[in-house]
Coordinates of C-alpha atoms in Angstrom, one line a residue:
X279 CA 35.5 -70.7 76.0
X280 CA 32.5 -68.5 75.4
X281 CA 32.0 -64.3 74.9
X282 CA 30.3 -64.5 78.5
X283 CA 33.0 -61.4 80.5
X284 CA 32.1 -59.6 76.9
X285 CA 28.1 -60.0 77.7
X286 CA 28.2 -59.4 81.1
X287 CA 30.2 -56.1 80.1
X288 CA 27.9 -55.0 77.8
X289 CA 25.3 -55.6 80.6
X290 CA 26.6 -53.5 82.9
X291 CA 27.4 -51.0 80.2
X292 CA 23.4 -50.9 79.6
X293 CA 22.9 -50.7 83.4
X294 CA 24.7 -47.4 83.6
X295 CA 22.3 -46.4 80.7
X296 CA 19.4 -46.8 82.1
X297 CA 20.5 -44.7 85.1
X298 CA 20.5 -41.9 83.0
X299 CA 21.0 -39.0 84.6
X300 CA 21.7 -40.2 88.0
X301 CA 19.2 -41.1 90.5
X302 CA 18.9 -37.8 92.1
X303 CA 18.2 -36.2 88.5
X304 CA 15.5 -38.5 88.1
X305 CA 14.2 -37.7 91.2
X306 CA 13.6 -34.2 90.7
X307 CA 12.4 -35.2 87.1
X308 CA 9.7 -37.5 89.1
X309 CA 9.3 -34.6 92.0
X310 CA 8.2 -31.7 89.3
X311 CA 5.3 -34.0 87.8
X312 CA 7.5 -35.4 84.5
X313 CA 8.3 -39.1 83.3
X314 CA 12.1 -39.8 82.4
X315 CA 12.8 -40.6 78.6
X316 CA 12.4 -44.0 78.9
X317 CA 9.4 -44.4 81.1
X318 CA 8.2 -42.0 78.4
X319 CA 8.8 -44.0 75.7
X320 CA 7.9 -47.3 78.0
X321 CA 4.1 -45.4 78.1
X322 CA 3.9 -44.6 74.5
X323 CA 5.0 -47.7 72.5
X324 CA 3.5 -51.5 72.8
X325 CA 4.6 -53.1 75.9
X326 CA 8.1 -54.9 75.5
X327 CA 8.1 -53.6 71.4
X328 CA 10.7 -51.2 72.2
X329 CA 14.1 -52.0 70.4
X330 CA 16.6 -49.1 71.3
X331 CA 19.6 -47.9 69.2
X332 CA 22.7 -47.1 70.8
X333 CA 22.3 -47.5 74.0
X334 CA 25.5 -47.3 75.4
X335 CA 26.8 -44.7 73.9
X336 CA 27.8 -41.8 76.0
X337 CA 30.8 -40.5 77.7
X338 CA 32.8 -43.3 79.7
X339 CA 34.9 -43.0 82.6
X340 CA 37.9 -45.5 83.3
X341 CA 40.0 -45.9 86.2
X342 CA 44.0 -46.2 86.0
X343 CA 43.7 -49.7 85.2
X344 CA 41.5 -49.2 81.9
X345 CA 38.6 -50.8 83.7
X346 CA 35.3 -48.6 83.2
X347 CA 33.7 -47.0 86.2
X348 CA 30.9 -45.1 84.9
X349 CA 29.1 -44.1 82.0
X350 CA 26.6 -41.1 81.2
X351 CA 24.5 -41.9 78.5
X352 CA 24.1 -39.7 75.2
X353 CA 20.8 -37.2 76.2
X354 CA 19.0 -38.6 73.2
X355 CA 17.3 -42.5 73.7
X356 CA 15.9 -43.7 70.3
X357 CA 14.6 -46.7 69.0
X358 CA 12.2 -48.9 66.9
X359 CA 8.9 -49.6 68.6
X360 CA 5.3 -50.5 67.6
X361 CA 1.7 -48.4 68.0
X362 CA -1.1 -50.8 67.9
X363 CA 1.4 -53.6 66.4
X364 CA 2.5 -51.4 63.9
X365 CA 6.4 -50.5 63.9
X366 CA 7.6 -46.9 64.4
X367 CA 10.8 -44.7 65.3
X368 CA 10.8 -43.1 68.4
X369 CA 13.4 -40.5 69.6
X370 CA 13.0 -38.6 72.9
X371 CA 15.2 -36.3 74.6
X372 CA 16.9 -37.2 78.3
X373 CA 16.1 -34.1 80.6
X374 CA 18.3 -35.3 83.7
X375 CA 21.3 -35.5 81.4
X376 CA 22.5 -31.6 80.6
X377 CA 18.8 -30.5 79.9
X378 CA 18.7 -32.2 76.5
X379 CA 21.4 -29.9 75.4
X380 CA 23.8 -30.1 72.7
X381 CA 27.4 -30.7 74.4
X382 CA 25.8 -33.8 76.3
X383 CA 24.5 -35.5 73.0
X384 CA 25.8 -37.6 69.7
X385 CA 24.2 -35.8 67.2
X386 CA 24.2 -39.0 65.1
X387 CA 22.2 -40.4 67.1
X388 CA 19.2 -38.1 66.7
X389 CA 20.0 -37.9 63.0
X390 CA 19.7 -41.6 62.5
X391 CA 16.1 -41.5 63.7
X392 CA 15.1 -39.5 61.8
X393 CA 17.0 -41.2 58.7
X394 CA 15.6 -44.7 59.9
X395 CA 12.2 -43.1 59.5
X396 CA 13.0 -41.5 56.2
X397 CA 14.6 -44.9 54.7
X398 CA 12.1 -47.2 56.0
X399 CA 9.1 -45.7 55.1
X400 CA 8.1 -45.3 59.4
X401 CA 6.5 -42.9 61.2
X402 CA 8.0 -40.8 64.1
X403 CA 7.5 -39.8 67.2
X404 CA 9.7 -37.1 68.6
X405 CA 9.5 -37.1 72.5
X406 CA 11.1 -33.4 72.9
X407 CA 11.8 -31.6 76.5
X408 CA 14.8 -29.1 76.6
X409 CA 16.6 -27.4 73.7
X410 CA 15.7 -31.1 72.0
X411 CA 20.1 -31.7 71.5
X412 CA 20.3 -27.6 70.5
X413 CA 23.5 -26.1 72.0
X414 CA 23.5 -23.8 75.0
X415 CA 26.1 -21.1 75.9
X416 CA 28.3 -23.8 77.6
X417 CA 28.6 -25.5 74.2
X418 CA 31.2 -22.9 73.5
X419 CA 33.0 -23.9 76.5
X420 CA 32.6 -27.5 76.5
X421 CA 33.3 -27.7 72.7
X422 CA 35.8 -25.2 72.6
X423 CA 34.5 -23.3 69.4
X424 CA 31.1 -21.5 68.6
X425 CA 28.9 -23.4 66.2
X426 CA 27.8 -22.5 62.9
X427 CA 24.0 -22.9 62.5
X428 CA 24.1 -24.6 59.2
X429 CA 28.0 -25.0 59.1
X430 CA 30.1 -27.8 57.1
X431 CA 28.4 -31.3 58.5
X432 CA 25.6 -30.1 60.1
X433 CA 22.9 -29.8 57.9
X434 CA 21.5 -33.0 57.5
X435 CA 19.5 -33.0 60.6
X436 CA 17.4 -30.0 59.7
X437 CA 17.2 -31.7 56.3
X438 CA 15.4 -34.4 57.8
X439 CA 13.2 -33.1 60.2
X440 CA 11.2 -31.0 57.7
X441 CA 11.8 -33.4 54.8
X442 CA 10.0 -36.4 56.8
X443 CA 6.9 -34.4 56.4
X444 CA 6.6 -35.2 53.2
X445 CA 7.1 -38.9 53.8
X446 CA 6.1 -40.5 56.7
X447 CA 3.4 -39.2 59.6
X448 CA 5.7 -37.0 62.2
X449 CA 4.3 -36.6 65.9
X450 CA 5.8 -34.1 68.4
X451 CA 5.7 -34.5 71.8
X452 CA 6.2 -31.7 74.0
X453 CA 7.0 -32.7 77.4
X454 CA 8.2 -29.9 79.6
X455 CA 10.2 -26.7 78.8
X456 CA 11.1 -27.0 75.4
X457 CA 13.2 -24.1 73.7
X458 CA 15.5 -23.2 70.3
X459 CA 15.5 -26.4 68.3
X460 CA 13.3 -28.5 70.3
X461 CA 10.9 -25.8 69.4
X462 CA 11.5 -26.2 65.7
X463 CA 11.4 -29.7 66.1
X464 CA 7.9 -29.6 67.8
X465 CA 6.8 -27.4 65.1
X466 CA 8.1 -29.4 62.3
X467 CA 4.9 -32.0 62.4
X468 CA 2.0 -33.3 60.9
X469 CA 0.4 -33.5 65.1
X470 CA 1.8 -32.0 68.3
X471 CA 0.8 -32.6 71.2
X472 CA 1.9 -30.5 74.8
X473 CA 1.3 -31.0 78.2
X474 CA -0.6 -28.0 79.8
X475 CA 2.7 -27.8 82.3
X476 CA 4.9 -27.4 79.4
X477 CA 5.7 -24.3 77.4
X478 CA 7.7 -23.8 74.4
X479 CA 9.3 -20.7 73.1
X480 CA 11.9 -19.7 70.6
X481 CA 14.0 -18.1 73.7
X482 CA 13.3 -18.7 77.3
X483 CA 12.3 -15.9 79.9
X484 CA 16.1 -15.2 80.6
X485 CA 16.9 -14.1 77.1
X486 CA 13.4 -12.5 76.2
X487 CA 14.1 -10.7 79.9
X488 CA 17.0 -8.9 77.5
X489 CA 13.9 -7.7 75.6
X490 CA 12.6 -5.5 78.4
X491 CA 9.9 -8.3 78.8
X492 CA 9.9 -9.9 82.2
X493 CA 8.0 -13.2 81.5
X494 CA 7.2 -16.7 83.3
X495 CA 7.6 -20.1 81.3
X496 CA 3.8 -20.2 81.0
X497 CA 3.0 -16.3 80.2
X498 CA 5.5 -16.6 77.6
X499 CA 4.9 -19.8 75.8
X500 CA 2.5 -21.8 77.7
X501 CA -0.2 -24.0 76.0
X502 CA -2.9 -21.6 76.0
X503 CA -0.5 -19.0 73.9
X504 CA 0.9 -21.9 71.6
X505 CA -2.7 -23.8 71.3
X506 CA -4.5 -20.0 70.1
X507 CA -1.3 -19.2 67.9
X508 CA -1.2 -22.6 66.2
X509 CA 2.4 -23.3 67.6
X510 CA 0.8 -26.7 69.1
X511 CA -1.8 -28.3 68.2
X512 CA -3.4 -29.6 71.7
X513 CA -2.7 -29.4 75.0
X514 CA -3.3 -32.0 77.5
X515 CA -3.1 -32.7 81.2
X516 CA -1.3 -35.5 81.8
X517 CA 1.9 -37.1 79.4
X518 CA -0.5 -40.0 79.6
X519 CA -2.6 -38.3 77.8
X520 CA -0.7 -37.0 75.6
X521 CA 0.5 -40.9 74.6
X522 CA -2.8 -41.5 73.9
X523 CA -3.3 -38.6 71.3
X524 CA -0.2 -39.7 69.5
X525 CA -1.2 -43.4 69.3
X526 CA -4.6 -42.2 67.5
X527 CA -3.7 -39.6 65.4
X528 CA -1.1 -42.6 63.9
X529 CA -4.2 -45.3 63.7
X530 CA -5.9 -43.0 60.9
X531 CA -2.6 -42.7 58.7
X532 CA -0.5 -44.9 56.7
X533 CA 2.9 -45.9 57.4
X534 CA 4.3 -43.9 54.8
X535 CA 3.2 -41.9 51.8
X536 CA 3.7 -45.1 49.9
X537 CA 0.6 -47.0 51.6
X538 CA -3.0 -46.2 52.1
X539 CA -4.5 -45.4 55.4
X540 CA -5.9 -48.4 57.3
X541 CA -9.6 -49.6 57.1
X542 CA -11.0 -50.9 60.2
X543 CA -14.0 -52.8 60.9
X544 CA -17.1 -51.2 61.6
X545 CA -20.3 -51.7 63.4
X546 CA -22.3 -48.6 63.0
X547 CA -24.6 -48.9 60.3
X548 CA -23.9 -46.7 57.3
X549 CA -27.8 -46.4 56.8
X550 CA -28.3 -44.6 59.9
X551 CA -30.3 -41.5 59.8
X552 CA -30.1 -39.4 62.7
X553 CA -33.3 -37.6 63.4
X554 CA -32.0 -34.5 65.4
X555 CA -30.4 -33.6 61.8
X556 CA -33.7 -32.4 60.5
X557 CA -33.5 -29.7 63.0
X558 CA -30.1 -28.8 63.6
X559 CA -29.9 -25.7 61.3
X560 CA -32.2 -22.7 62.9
X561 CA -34.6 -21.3 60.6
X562 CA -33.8 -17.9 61.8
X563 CA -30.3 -16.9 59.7
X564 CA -29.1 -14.9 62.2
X565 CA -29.3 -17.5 64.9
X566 CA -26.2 -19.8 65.2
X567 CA -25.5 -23.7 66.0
X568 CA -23.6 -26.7 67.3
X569 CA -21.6 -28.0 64.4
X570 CA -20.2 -30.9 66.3
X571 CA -22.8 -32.4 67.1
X572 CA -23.8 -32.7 63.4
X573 CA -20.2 -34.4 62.8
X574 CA -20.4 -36.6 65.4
X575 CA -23.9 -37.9 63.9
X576 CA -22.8 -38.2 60.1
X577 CA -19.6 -40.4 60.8
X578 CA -18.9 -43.2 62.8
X579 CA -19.3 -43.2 66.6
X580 CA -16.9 -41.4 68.7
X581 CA -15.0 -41.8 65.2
X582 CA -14.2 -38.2 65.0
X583 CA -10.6 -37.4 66.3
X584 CA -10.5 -33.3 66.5
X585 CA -6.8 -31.1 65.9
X586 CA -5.9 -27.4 66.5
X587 CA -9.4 -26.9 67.9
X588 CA -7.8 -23.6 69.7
X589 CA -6.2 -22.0 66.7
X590 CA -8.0 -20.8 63.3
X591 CA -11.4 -21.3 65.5
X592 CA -14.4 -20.3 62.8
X593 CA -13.1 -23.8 61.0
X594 CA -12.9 -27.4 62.5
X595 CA -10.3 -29.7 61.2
X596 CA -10.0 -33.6 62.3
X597 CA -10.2 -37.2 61.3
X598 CA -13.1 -39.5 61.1
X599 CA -13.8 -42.8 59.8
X600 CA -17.0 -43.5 57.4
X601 CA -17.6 -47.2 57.6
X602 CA -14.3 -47.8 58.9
X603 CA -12.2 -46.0 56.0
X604 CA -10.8 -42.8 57.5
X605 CA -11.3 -39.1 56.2
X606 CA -10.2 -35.8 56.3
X607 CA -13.6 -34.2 57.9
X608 CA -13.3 -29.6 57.7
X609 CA -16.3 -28.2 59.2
X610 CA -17.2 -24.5 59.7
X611 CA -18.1 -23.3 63.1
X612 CA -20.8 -20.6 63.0
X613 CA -19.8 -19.7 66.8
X614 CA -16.5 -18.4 65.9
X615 CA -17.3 -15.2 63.3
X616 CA -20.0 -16.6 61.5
X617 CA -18.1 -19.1 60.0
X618 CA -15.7 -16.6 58.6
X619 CA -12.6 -17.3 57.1
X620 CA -9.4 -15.7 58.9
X621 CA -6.2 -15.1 58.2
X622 CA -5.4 -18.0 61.1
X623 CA -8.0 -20.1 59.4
X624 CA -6.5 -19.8 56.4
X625 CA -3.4 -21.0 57.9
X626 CA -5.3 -23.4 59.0
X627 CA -7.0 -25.1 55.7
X628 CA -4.0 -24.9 54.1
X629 CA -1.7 -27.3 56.4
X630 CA -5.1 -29.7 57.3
X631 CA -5.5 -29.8 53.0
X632 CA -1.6 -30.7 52.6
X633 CA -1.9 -33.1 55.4
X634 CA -4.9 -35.2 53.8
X635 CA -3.0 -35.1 50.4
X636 CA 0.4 -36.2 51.6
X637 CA -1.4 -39.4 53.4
X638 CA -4.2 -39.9 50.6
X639 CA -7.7 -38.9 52.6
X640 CA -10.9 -37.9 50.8
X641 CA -11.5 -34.7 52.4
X642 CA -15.0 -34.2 53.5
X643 CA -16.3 -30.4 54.3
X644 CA -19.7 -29.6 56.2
X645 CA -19.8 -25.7 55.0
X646 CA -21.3 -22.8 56.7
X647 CA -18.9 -20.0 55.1
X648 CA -20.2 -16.7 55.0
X649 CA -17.1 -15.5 53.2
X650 CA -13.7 -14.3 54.3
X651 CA -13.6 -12.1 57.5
X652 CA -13.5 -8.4 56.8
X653 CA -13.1 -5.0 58.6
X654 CA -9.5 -3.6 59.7
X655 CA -8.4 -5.9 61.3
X656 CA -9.1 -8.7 58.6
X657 CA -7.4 -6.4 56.7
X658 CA -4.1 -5.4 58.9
X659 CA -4.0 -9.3 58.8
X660 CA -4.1 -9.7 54.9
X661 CA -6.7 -12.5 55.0
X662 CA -7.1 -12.0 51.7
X663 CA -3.4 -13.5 51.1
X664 CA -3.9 -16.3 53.6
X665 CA -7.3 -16.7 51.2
X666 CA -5.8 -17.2 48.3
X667 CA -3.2 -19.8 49.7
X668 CA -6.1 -21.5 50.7
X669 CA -7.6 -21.4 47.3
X670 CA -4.2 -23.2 45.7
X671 CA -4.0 -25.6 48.3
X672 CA -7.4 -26.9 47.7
X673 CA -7.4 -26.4 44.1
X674 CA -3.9 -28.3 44.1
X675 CA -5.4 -31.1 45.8
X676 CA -5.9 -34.5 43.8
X677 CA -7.9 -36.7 47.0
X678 CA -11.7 -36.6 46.5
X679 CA -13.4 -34.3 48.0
X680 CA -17.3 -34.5 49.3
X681 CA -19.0 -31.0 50.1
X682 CA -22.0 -30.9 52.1
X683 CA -23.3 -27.3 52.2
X684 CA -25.2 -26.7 55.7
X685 CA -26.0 -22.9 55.3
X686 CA -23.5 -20.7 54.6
X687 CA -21.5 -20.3 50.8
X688 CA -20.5 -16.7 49.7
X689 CA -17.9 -15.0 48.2
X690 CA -14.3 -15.8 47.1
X691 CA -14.2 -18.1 50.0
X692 CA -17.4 -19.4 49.0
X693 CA -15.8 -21.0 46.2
X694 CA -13.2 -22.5 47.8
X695 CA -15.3 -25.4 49.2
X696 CA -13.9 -28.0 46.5
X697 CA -11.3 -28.1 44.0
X698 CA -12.0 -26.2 41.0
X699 CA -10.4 -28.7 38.4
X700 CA -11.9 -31.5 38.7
X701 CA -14.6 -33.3 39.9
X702 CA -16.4 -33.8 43.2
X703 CA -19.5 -34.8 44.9
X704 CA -21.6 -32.0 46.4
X705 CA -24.9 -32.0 48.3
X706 CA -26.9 -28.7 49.9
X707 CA -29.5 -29.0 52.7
X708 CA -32.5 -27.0 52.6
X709 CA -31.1 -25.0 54.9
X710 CA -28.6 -23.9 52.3
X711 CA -28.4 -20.0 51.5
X712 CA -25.7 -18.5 48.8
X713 CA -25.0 -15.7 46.4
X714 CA -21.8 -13.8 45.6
X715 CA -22.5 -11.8 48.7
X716 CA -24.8 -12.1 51.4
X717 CA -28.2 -9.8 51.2
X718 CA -27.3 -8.1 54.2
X719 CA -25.7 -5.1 53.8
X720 CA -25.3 -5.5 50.1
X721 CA -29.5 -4.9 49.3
X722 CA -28.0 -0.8 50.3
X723 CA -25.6 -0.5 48.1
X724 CA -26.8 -2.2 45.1
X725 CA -30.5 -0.5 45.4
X726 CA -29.6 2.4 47.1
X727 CA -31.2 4.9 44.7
X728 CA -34.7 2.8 45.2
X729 CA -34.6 3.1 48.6
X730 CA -33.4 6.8 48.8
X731 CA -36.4 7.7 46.4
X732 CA -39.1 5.5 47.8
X733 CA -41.8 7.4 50.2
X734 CA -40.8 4.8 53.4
X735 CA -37.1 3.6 52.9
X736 CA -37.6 0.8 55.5
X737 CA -40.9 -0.5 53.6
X738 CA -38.7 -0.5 50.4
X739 CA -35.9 -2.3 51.9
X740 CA -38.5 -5.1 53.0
X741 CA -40.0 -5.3 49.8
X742 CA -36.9 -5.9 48.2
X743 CA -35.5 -7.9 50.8
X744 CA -38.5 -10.2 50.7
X745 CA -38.2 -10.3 46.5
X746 CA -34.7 -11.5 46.3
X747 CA -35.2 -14.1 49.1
X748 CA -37.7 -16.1 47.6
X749 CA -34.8 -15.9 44.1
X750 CA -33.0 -17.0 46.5
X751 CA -33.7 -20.4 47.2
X752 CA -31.4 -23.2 46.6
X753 CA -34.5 -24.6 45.2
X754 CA -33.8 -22.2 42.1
X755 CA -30.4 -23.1 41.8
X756 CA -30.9 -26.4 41.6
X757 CA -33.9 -26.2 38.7
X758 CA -30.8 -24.1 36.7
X759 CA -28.7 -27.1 37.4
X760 CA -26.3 -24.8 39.4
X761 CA -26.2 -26.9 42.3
X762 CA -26.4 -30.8 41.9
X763 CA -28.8 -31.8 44.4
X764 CA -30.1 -31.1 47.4
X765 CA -30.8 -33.5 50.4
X766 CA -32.5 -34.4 53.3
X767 CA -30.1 -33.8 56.4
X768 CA -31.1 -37.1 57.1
X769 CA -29.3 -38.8 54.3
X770 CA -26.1 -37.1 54.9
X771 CA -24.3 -40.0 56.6
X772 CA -25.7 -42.5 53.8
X773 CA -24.5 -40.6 51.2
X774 CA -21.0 -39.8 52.6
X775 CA -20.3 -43.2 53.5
X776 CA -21.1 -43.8 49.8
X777 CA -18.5 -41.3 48.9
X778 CA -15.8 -43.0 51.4
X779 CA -16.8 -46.7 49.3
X780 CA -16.3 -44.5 46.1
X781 CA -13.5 -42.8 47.0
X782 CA -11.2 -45.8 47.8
X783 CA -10.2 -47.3 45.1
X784 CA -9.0 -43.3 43.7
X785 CA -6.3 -42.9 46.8
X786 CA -2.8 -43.6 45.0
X787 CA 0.2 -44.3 47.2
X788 CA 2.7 -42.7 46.2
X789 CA 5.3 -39.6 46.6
X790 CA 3.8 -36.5 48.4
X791 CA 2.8 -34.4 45.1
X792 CA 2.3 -30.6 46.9
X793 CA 4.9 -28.9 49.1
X794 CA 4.5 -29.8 52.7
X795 CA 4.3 -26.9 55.1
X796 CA 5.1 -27.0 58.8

């Protein structure tokens, strides 16, 4: 006597889950360009690592005789899994059953994930197309009641999905139309990552259409919109692609805020000195420059693993690895106002700063700042606000921090290039130029009588244009001991990958110690 009828039961239970949505559901799934759930999931994770979680559960059909004849499967598929061998939770939504909508999920099951993630110290992925288990209209029908947002028994969810933040590495997947609460849930992550097919919206085009505003998917919440606003943080063309993206951004982080991030083996000599740095920096201010290029030669090759490059533009944010260990890496990006900080950039430092305390990376900045932006519309966008946000974040952070100053460091932003509390390494290139503010414009106002009086105004302005430059050599500085030193470009990768050795044994596992912002 064995528990064989029970097994082959159960199979055929799981062989009804793996239809999903119904052959011709997948097929239109396949025929509009998207992966199902679970070839999603198949794509992303190890090959054969996937262990699911509740796989049968659904809603069951039976005939008179009590003997089931169908079963559709729960819209939410979720798991354990592993990304490069190590294990995470992945949850992803099933399109071809209701949309991903709430009245045909278990919302248990979406909460576990994320309480499997929470409990075990694991990261997440969240695989999200549809409302991501969010009710629609027919909820009311099918459930017979309207639902509180936020009512008794409902909360935990939302608890979770912002609270994992501030424990274990969170990736978003966006993967087709994604609206309401998948939305939120895309949002609610350290990396996200959209197909350039996808959108994603608060409301879809029927109910913004109430609005007066007749809009596609894609004109109202396609990548290029969410990838500019900061909604998403890349857009990609293929879900392939996207898999990928996931996979790396996870292979610079820990587990958990309770590990360190992984070292890997390196072959790139840390001594290397790259001679197209001695030129990278025009002489001529007022010309600008690749800063790329000058990342990708100070850290390890192809090391450097860009996010948000759409969205806060006149700063660069990313991970890189120096000698294998992995940092934070913030550049300024002259091409993009000056190097100005806006309100978006703002935005910007101050997630990229939480991020690389939460998950303990020394933060290393190659600045070109000529301060914050300014003019109306810096103003109408209260930049200064945004600035100052900035200036706690950094200031709050406890990671080391590295500065290399390029060219650029002026004014209240300026200062904000390292944490003001404690201490951390900093190295100028010749190329360096700073003051309180920049000469330009501000020789006028400070000497205006001078010039007003003088015989040729212009002449004047030279002449005291010419005199302050020359005081205003970082050579100066550094003979007043206001600047620590200053470097051949040269040296720069050296000298980081220094810091990186340094800089290890001061990373603390522990509990996230700032407030962790979406």
């Amino acid at each position: 006597m064995t528990w064989k009828p029970e097994l082959d039961d159960l199979a055929r239970r799981e062989s009804f889950a793996r239809q999903m949505g119904g052959v011709d559901k997948v097929k239109r799934q396949h025929d509009q360009g998207r992966l199902t759930v679970r070839e999603r999931i198949d794509g992303l994770v190890d090959s054969g690592s996937f262990h699911e979680i509740g796989a049968v559960s659904g809603i069951a059909e039976y005939n008179e005789g009590g003997e089931l004849t169908n079963l559709t499967p729960a819209n939410c598929v979720f798991g354990r899994g592993k990304v490069d061998g190590r294990t995470v939770v992945v949850v992803g939504d099933d399109f071809t059953v209701r949309g991903g909508s709430a009245d045909a999920s278990i919302s248990a099951k979406p909460l576990m994930a994320e309480e499997m993630a929470h409990d075990f110290r694991l990261p997440i992925i969240r695989v999200i197309e549809g409302s991501g288990g969010g009710g629609s209209v027919k909820t009311i029908e099918t459930k017979g009641a309207s639902n509180l947002p936020g009512g008794i028994g409902s909360t935990r969810w939302y608890w979770f999905t912002t609270a994992n933040m501030a424990k274990v590495p969170v990736v978003g997947l966006g993967l087709g139309s994604v609206a309401g609460l998948g939305a939120a849930r895309l949002a609610a992550s350290h990396y996200s990552v959209m197909t350039k097919s996808s959108a994603m919206f608060v409301a879809g085009p029927p109910v913004v259409a109430r609005l007066g505003q007749n809009l596609g998917k894609q004109e109202l919440g396609g990548a290029e919109i969410q990838t500019r606003a900061g909604g998403v943080d890349h857009a990609v063309d293929t879900e392939e692609e996207a898999f990928a993206c996931a996979r790396r951004f996870l292979s610079y982080l820990p587990s958990s805020v309770h590990e360190l991030p992984p070292t890997l083996p390196c072959d790139d000599d840390p001594e290397r000195a790259d001679e197209k740095l001695i030129k990278a920096v025009p002489r001529n201010r007022r010309q600008v420059y690749k800063m790329r290029p000058i990342v990708e030669a100070v850290v390890d090759k192809d090391s450097f693993f860009e996010m948000g490059a759409n969205f806060g533009r006149s700063v660069i944010t990313g991970f890189a690895r120096l000698e294998g260990r992995a940092v934070a890496l913030m550049a300024s990006d002259p091409y993009h106002y000056g190097g100005s900080w806006t309100a978006e950039a703002c935005q910007k430092v101050v997630r990229f700063v939480d991020l690389a305390e939460t998950f303990h990376l020394p933060v290393v900045y190659l600045m070109d700042c000529p301060g914050f932006m300014i003019g109306l519309d810096a103003e109408k966008a209260a930049t200064i606000r945004h600035g100052v946000r900035a200036m706690a974040a950094v200031n709050q952070s406890t990671v080391p921090w590295c500065t290399i100053i390029v060219r650029n460091c002026f004014g209240v932003a300026g200062v904000v290039h390292q944490p003001a509390n404690k201490f951390s390494m900093r190295y100028a290139w010749p190329s360096a130029y700073w003051g309180s503010l920049p000469l330009e414009g501000g020789i006028e106002a400070a000497y205006r009588a001078d010039i007003a009086e003088a015989e040729d105004p212009d002449a004047k302005l030279k002449e005291i244009e010419d005199r302050l430059n020359k005081l205003r050599s970082p050579f100066r500085s550094a003979e007043r001991f206001w600047v620590e030193e200053i470097i051949d470009p040269r040296k720069t990768r050296s000298l980081l990958c220094e810091f990186a050795r340094l800089a290890e044994p001061l990373r603390t596992p522990g509990f996230a110690t700032m407030a962790i912002r979406p």
